[in-house]
Short mmCIF file of C-alpha atoms in Angstrom, two decimals:
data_model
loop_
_atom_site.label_atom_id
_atom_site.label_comp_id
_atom_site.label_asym_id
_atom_site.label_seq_id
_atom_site.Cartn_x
_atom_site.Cartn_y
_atom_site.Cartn_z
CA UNK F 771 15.40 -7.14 13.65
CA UNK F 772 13.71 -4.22 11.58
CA UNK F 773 14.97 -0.70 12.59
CA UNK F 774 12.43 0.93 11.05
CA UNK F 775 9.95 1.97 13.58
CA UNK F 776 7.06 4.11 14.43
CA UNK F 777 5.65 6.73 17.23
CA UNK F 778 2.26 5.10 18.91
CA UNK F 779 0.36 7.99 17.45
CA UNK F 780 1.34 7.01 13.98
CA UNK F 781 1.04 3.18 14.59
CA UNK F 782 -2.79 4.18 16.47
CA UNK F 783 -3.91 5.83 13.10
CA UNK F 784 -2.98 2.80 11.49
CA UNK F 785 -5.02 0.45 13.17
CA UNK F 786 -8.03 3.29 12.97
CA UNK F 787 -7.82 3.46 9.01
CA UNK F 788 -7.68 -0.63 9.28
CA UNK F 789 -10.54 -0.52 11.64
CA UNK F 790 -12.72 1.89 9.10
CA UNK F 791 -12.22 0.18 6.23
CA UNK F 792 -13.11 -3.25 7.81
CA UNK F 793 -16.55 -1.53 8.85
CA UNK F 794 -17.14 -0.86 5.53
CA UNK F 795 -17.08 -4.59 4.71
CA UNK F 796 -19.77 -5.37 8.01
CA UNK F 797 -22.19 -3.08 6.64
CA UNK F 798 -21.78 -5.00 2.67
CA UNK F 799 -22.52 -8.43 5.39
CA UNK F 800 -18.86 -9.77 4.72
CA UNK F 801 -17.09 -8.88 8.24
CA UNK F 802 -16.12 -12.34 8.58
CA UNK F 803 -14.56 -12.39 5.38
CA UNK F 804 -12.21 -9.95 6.56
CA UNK F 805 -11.32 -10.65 9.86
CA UNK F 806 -10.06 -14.20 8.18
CA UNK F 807 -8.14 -12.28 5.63
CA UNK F 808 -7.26 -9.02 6.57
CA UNK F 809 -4.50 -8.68 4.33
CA UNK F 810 -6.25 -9.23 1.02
CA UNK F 811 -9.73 -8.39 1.68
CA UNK F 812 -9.49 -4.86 0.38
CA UNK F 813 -7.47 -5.95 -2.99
CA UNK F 814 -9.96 -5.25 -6.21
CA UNK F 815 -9.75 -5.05 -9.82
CA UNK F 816 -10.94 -1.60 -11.19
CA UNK F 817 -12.85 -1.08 -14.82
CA UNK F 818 -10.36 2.52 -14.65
CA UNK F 819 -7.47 0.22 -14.26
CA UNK F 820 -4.99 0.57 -17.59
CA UNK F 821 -3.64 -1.88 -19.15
CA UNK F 822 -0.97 -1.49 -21.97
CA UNK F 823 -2.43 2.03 -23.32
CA UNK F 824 -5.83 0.81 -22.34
CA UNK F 825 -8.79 0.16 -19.80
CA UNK F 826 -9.89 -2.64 -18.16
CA UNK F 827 -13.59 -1.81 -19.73
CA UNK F 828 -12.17 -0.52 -23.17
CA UNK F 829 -9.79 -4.12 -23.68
CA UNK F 830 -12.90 -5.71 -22.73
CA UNK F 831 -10.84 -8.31 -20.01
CA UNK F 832 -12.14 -10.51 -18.04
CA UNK F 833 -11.15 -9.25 -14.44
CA UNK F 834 -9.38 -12.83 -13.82
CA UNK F 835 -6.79 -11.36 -15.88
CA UNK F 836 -6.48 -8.50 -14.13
CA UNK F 837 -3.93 -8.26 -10.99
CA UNK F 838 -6.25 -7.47 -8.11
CA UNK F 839 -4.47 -5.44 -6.17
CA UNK F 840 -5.60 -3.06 -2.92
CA UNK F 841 -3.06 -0.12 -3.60
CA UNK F 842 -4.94 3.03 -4.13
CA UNK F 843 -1.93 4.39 -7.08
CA UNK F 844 0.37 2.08 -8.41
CA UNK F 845 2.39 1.47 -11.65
CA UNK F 846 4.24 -1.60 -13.55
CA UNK F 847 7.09 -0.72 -15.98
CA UNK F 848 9.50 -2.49 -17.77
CA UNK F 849 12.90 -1.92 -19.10
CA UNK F 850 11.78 -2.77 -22.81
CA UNK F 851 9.54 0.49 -22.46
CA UNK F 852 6.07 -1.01 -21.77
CA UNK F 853 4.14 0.34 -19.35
CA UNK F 854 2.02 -3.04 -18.32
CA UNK F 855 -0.62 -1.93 -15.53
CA UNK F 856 -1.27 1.74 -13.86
CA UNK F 857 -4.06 2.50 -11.52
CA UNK F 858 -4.77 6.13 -10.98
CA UNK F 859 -0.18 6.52 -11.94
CA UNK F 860 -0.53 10.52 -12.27
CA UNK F 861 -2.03 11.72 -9.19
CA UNK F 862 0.29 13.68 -6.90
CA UNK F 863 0.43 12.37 -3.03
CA UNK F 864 2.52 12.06 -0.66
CA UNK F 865 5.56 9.04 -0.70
CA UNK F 866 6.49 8.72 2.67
CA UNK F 867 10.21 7.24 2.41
CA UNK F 868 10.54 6.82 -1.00
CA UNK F 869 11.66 10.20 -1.15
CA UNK F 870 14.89 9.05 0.40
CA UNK F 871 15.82 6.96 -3.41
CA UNK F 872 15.47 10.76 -4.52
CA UNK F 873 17.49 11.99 -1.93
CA UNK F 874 20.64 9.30 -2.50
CA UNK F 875 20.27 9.76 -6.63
CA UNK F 876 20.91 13.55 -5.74
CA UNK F 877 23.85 13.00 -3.30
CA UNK F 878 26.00 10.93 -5.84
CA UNK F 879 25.10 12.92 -8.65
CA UNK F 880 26.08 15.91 -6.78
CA UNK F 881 29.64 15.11 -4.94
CA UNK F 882 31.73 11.89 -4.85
CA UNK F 883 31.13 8.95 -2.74
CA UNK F 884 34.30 9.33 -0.48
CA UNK F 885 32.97 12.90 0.13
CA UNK F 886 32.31 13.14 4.29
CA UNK F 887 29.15 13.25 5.62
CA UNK F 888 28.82 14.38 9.30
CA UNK F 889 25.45 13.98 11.97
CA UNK F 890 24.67 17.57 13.15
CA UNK F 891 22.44 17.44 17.01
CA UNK F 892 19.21 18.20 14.44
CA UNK F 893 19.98 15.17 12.26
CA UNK F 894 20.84 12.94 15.31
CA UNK F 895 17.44 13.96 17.19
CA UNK F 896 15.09 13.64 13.96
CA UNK F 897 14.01 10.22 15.15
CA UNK F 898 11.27 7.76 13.67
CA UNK F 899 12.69 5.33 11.71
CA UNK F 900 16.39 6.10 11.89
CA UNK F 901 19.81 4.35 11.50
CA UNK F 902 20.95 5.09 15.11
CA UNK F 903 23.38 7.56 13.94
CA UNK F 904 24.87 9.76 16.93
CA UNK F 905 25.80 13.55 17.15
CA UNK F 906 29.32 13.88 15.80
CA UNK F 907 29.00 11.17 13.58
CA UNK F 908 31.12 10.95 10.78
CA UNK F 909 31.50 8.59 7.44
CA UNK F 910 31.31 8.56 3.57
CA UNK F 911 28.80 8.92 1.30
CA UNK F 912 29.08 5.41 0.65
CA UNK F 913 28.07 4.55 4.09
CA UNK F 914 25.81 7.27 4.92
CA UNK F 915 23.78 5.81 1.98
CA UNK F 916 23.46 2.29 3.97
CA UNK F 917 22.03 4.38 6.87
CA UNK F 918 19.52 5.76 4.41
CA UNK F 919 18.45 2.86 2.46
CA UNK F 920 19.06 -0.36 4.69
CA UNK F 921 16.81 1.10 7.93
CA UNK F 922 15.12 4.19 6.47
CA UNK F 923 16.97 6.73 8.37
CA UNK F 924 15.90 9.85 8.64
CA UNK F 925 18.84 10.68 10.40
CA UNK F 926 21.19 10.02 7.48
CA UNK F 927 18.69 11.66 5.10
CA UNK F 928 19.24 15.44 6.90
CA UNK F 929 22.70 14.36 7.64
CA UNK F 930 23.40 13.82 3.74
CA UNK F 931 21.60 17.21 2.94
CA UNK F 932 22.90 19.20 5.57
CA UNK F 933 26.40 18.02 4.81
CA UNK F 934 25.77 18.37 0.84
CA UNK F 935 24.13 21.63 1.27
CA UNK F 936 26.65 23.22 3.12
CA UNK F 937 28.94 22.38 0.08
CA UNK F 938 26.72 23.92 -2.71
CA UNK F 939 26.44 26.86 -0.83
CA UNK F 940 30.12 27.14 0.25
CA UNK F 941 30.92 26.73 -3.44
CA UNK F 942 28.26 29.77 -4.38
CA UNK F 943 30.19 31.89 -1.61
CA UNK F 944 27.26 31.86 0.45
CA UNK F 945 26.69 31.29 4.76
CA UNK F 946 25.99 27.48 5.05
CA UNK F 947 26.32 28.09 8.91
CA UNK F 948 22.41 27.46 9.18
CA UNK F 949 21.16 23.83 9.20
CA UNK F 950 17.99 24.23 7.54
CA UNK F 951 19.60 26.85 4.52
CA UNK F 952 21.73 23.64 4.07
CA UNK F 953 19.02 21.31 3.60
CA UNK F 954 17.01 24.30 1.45
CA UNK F 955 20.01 24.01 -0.73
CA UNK F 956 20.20 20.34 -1.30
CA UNK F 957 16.01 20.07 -1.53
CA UNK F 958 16.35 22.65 -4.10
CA UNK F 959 19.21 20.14 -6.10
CA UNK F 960 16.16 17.53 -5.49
CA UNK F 961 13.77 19.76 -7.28
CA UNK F 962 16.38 20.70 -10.92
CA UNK F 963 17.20 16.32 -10.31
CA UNK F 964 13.63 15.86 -10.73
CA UNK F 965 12.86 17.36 -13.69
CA UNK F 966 15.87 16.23 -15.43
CA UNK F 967 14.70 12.97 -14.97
CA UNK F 968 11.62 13.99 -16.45
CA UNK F 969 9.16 13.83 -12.85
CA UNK F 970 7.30 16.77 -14.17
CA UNK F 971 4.81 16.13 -11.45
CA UNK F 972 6.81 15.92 -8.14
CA UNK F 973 8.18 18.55 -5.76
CA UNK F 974 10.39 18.08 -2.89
CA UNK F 975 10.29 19.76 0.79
CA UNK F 976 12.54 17.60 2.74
CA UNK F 977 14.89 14.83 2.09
CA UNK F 978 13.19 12.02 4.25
CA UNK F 979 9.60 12.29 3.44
CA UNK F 980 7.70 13.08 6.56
CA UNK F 981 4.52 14.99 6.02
CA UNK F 982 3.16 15.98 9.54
CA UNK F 983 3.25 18.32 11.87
CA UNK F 984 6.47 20.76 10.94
CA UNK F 985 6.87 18.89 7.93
CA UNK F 986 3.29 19.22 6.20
CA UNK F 987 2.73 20.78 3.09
CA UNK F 988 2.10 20.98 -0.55
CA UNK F 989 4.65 18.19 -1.84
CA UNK F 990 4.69 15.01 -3.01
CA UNK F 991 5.46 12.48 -6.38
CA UNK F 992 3.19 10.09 -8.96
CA UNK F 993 3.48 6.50 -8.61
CA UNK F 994 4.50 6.68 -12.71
CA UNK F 995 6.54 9.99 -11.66
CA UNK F 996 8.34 7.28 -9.00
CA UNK F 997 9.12 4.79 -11.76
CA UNK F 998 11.52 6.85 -13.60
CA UNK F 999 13.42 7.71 -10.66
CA UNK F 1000 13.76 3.92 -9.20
CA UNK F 1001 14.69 2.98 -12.87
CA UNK F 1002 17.79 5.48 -13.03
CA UNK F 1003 18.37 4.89 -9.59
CA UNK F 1004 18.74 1.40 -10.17
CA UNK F 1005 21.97 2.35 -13.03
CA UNK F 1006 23.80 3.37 -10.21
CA UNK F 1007 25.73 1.15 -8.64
CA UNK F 1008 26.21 2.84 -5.67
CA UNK F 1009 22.37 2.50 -5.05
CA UNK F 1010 21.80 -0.87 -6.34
CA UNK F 1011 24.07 -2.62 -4.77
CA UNK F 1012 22.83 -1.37 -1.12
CA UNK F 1013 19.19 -2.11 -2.28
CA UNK F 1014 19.69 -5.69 -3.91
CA UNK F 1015 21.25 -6.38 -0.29
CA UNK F 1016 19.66 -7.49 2.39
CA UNK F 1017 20.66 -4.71 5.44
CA UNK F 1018 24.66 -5.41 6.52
CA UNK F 1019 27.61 -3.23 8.24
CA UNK F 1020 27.37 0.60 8.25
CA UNK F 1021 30.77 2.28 9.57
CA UNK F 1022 31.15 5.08 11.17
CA UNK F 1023 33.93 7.11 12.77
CA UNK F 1024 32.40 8.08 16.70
CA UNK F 1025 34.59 10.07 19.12
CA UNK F 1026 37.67 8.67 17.21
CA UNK F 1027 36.47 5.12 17.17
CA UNK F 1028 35.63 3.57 14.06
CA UNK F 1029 32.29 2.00 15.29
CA UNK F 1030 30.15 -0.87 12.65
CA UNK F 1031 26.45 -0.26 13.06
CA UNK F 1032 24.51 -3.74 11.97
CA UNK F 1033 21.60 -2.60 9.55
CA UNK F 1034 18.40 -4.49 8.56
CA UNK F 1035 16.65 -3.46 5.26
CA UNK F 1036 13.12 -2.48 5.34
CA UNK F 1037 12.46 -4.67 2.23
CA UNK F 1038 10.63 -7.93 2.82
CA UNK F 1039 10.92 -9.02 -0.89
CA UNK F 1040 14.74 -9.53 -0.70
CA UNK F 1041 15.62 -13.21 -0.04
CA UNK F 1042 12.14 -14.24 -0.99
CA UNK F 1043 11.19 -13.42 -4.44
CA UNK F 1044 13.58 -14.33 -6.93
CA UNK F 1045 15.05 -11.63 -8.51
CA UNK F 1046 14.20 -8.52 -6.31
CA UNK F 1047 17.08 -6.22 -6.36
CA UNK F 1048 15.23 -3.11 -4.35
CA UNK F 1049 14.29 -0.25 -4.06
CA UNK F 1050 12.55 1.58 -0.94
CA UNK F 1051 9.77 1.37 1.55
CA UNK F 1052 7.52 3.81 2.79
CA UNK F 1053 4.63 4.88 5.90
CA UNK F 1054 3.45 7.79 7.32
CA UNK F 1055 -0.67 7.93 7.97
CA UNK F 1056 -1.19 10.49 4.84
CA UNK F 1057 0.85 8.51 2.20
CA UNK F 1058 -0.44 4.62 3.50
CA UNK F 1059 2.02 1.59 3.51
CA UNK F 1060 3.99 2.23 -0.40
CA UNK F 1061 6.96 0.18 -2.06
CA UNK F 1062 8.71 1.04 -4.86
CA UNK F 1063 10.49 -1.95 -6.19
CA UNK F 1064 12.55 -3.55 -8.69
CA UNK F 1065 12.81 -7.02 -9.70
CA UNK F 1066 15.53 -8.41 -12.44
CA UNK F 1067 14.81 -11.29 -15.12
CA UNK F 1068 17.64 -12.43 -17.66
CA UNK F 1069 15.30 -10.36 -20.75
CA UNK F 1070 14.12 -7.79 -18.56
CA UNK F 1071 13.54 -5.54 -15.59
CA UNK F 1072 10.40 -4.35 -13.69
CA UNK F 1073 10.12 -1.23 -11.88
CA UNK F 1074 6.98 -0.69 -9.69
CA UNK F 1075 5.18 1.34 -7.60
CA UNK F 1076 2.23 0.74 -5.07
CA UNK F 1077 1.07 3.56 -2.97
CA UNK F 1078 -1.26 3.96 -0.22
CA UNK F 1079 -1.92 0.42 0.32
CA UNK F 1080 -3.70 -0.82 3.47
CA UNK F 1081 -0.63 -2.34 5.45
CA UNK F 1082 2.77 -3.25 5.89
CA UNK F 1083 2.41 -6.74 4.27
CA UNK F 1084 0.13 -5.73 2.11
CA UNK F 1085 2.23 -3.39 -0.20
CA UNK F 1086 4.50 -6.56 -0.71
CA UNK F 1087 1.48 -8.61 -1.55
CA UNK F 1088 0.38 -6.10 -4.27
CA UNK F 1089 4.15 -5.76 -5.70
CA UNK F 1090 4.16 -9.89 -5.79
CA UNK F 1091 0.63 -9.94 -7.37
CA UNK F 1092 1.93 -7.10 -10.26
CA UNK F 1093 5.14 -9.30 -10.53
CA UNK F 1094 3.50 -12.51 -11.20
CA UNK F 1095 0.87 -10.61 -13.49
CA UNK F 1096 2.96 -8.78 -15.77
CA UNK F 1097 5.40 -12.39 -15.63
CA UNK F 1098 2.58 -14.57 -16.39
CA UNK F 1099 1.77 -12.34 -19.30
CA UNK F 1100 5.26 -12.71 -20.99
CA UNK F 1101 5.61 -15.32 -23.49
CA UNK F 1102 8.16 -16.72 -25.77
CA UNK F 1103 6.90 -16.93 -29.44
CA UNK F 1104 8.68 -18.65 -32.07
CA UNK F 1105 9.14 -16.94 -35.65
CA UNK F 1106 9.18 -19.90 -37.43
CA UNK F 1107 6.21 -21.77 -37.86
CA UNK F 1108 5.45 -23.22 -40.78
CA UNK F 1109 5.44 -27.24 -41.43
CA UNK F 1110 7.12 -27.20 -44.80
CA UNK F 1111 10.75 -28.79 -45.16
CA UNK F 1112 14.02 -28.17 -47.49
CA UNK F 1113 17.06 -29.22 -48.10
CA UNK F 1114 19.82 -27.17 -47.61
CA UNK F 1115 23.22 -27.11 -49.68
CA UNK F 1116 24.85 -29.55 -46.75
CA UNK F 1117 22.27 -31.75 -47.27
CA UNK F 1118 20.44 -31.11 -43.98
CA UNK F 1119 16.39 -30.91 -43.79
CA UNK F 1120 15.64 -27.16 -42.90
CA UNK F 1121 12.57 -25.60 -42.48
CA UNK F 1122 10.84 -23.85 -45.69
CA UNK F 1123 10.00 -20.16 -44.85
CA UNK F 1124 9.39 -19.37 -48.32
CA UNK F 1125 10.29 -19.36 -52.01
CA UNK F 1126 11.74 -16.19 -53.37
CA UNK F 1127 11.53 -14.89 -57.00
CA UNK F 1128 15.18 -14.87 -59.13
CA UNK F 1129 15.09 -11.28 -60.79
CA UNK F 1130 17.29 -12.87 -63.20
CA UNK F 1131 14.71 -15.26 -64.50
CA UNK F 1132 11.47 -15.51 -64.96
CA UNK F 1133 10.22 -18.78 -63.86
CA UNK F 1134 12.59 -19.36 -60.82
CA UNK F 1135 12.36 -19.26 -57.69
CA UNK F 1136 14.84 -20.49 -54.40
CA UNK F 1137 13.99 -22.15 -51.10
CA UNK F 1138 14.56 -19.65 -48.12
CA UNK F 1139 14.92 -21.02 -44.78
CA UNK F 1140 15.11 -18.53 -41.54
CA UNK F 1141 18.76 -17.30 -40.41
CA UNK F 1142 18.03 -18.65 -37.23
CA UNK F 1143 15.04 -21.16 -37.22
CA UNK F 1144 15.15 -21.35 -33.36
CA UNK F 1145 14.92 -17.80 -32.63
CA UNK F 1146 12.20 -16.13 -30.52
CA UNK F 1147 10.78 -13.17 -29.53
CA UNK F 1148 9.00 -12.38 -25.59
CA UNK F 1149 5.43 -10.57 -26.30
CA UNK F 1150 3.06 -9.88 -23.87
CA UNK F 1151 -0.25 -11.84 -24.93
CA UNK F 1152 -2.33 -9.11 -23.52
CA UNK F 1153 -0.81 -7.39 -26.59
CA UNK F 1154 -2.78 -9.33 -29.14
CA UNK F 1155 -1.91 -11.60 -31.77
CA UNK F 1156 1.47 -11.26 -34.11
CA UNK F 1157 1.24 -10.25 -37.59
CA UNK F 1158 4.35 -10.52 -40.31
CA UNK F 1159 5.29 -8.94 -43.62
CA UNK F 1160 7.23 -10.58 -46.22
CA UNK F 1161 9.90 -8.38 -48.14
CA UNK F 1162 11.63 -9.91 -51.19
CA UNK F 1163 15.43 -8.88 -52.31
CA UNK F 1164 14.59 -10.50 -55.59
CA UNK F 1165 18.26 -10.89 -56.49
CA UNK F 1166 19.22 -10.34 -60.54
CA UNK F 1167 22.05 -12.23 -60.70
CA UNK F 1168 23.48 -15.93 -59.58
CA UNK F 1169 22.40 -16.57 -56.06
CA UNK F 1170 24.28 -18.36 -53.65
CA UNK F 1171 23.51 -21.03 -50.49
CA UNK F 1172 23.46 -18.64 -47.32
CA UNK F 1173 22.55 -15.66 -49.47
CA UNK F 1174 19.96 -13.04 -48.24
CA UNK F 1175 17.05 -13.28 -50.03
CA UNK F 1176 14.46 -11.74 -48.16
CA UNK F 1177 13.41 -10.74 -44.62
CA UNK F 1178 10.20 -11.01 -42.64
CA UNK F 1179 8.82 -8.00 -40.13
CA UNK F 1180 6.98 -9.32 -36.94
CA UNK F 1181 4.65 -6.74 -35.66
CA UNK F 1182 2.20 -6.88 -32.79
CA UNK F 1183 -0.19 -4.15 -32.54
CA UNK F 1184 1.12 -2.16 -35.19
CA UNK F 1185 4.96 -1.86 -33.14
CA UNK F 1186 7.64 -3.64 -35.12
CA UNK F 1187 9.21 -6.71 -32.40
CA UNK F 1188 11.40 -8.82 -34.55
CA UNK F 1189 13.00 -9.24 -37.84
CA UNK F 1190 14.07 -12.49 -39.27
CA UNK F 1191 16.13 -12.65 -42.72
CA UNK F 1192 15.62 -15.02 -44.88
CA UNK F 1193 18.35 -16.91 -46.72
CA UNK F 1194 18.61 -18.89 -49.56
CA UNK F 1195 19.17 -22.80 -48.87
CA UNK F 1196 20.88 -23.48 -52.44
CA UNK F 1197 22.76 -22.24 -54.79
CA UNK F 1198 21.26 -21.13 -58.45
CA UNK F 1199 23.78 -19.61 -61.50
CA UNK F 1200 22.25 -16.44 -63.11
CA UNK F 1201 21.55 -17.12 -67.18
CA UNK F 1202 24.08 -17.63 -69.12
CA UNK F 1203 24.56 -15.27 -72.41
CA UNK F 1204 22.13 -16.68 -75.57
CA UNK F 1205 19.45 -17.72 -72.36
CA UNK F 1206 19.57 -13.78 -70.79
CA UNK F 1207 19.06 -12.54 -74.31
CA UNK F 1208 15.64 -14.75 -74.57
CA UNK F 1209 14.63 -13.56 -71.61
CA UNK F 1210 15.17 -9.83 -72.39
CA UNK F 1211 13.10 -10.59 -75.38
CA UNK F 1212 10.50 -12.28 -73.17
CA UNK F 1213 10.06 -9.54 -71.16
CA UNK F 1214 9.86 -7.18 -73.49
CA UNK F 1215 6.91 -9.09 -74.93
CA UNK F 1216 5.10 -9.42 -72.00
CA UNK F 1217 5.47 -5.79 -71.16
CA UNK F 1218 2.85 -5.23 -74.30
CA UNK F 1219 0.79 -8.11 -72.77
CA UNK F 1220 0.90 -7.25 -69.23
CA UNK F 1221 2.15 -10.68 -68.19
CA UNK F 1222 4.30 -10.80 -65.27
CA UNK F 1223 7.80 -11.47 -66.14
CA UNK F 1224 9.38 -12.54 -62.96
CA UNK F 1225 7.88 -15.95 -61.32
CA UNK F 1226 5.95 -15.02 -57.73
CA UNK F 1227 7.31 -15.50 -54.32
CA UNK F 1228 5.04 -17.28 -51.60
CA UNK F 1229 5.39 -17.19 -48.19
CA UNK F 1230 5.20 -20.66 -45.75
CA UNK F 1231 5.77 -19.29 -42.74
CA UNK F 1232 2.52 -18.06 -40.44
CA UNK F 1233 1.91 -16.41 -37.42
CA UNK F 1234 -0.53 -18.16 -34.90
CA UNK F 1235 -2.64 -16.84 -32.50
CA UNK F 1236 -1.60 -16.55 -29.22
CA UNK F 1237 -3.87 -18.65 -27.34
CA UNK F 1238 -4.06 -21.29 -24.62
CA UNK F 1239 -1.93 -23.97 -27.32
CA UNK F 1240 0.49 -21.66 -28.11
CA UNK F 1241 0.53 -20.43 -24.45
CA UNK F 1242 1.12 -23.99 -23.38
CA UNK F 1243 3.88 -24.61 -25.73
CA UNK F 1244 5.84 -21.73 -24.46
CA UNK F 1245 5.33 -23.05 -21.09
#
């Protein structure tokens, strides 16, 4: 049972917006198309959409690589610092409940999680989607956040400022006897949270995220301004592990009673898509059906953000579709590749990476296998094809099996994503006395004759393009 729920004005609008954009779709001839499938009718790939650093139009992709998605702002990040798909990321509207991930990162960055939190009669009679908290209601931080996040309570949310609030001011010697100079005080801790975090373009009003009537205004986040905060939210533990849950037990202490309140969380994608681990969900008619989410791989983490998307299922169709995308996308490609063979000093047949000058001499060179032949690095392939650069150590004196000899830089466009050293796979003594004085003498010859004195070192190994063999083989 969901305990999220909705006023029949707000639910009426809903069905009106559906209703408007399905006319659009009668007057292209295509009504039928989307009374079959209403939920995915609407989803599109955009020329505007970025990819990696780049548009749609300007990577010249074919839109079957694109995630087609209906959200009208929305954002894919991961944890290794890529920013994989944004659609119109930087434009400031409103985020329904979402604000409420803002409003928990503030309370446990602000006070500890025993600290009490108590229901005033305004927080118990905010109503909409609420936690069924009760004037008088009292409880920790710990489980006032469950109230918050589980059910989307906007109960909980003034609750936690109010009771916050009061203690910033208290500690500034000022009144905190007024509800809403309470929650002033704790939206203004939202605001200086904010732009610590670097969400140059958000602003706070309230801590639950409602936008009409009493509560509209000039406030309001970016889907890429949302990433960073579900990202650090998700380093707290306090957060995460309420988020990666699916609803549970919220205690409270009611006229003297301790009393368990069974919670539901708002977020569909728990329990169904491997991995999901949060964050928040979101409606009001201004801000559309939004999801911020999080989902966790054994390499990496993806934090995204749909906003303003046509209904409730549909914002966890989009996430899923920007999931699988950005997944899809992520390949595992071998450094070694090259079909030459050594031996190495145990006698065991090693790949041949390349064969590295010996300073010491000039005709000799030693076999170099990789450190770790097996090793590989995840690219995206929408990324473009890897490149690699050879550097030699060109050692001057008696080399040994296992030595470093070299190293080779992987780079895909232009960024530096792996580094694999090169060692030797046998042993070879530097020249002895009578032969190091020849080859002084050598050298200084050739330095007249502009002969290289030093033998050359070749690289074996290549880099092949990432394309539908070497996507197989990683599959």
């Amino acid at each position: 049972m969901r305990l999220q729920t909705y006023p029949s004005s707000l639910r009426n609008k809903r069905g009106t917006r559906f209703i408007q954009c399905a006319g659009a779709f009668l007057i292209a001839g295509i009504l039928s198309c989307t009374l079959v499938f209403p939920t995915g009718a609407l989803a599109d790939v955009r020329k505007s959409d970025i990819v990696i650093g780049q548009t749609v139009s300007a990577r010249s992709l074919a839109l079957s690589r694109c995630p087609n998605i209906d959200a009208e702002h929305a954002i894919v990040v991961g944890s290794d610092g890529t920013t994989y798909f944004e659609r119109d990321a930087d434009t400031r509207v409103h985020i329904a409940s979402i604000t409420k991930v803002m409003t928990a990162v503030t309370a446990i960055d602000s006070v500890p999680l025993d600290t009490t939190i108590t229901v005033s009669s305004q927080a118990a009679r905010i109503g909409e989607s609420t936690a069924a908290l009760q004037e008088g209601d009292t409880m920790p931080l710990s489980e006032a956040l469950k109230a918050l996040l589980w059910p989307s309570g906007n109960d909980a949310a003034w609750a936690i400022a109010e009771s916050i609030g009061g203690m910033m001011l208290t500690s500034s010697n000022k009144d905190a006897s007024d509800s809403s100079a309470c929650v002033q005080a704790f939206v203004d801790a939202m605001n200086a949270k904010s732009a610590d975090l670097g969400m140059n373009d958000s602003i706070w009003s309230n801590p639950h995220g409602l936008d009409d009537g009493s509560w509209s205004g000039d406030f309001g986040s970016t889907a890429r301004d949302i990433s960073k905060l579900i990202e650090y939210a998700m380093s707290k533990d306090a957060i995460r592990s309420i988020t990666s849950t699916d609803g549970g037990t919220c205690k409270v202490l009611r006229n003297g009673e301790q009393v368990s309140l069974s919670l539901d969380s708002t977020d569909e994608l728990l329990g169904s898509y491997e991995g999901t681990i949060g964050v928040k969900t979101g409606f009001t008619d201004s801000a559309g059906e939004c999801f911020a989410g999080a989902v966790e791989t054994s390499d990496i983490t993806l934090y995204s953000v749909v906003l303003d998307s046509t209904s409730e299922k549909q914002r966890f169709t989009d996430t899923r579709t920007l999931w699988d995308w950005v997944f899809n996308h992520r390949i595992n490609y071998s450094l070694a590749h090259t079909e030459n063979t050594t031996v190495d000093a145990s006698g065991t047949t090693v790949p041949l990476a390349a064969s590295v000058a010996l300073g010491a001499w000039t005709d000799k060179t030693v076999d170099a296998t990789f450190s770790d032949a097996s090793a590989e690095v995840m690219v995206c392939d929408l990324e473009g094809n890897v490149s690699q650069q050879a550097t030699w150590f060109v050692p001057n004196g008696a080399v040994k099996a296992g030595d470093i000899v070299g190293r080779i830089d992987y780079y895909q466009h232009n960024t530096l994503i792996a580094t694999e050293n090169l060692v030797a796979t046998q042993s070879v003594d530097a020249p002895d006395f009578f032969t190091g004085i020849g080859i002084w003498w050598q050298r200084f010859i050739s330095g007249f004759s502009g002969e290289s004195a030093v033998a050359q070192s070749i690289l074996y190994n290549e880099t092949p393009k990432i394309d539908d063999r070497v996507l197989q083989k990683a599959a």
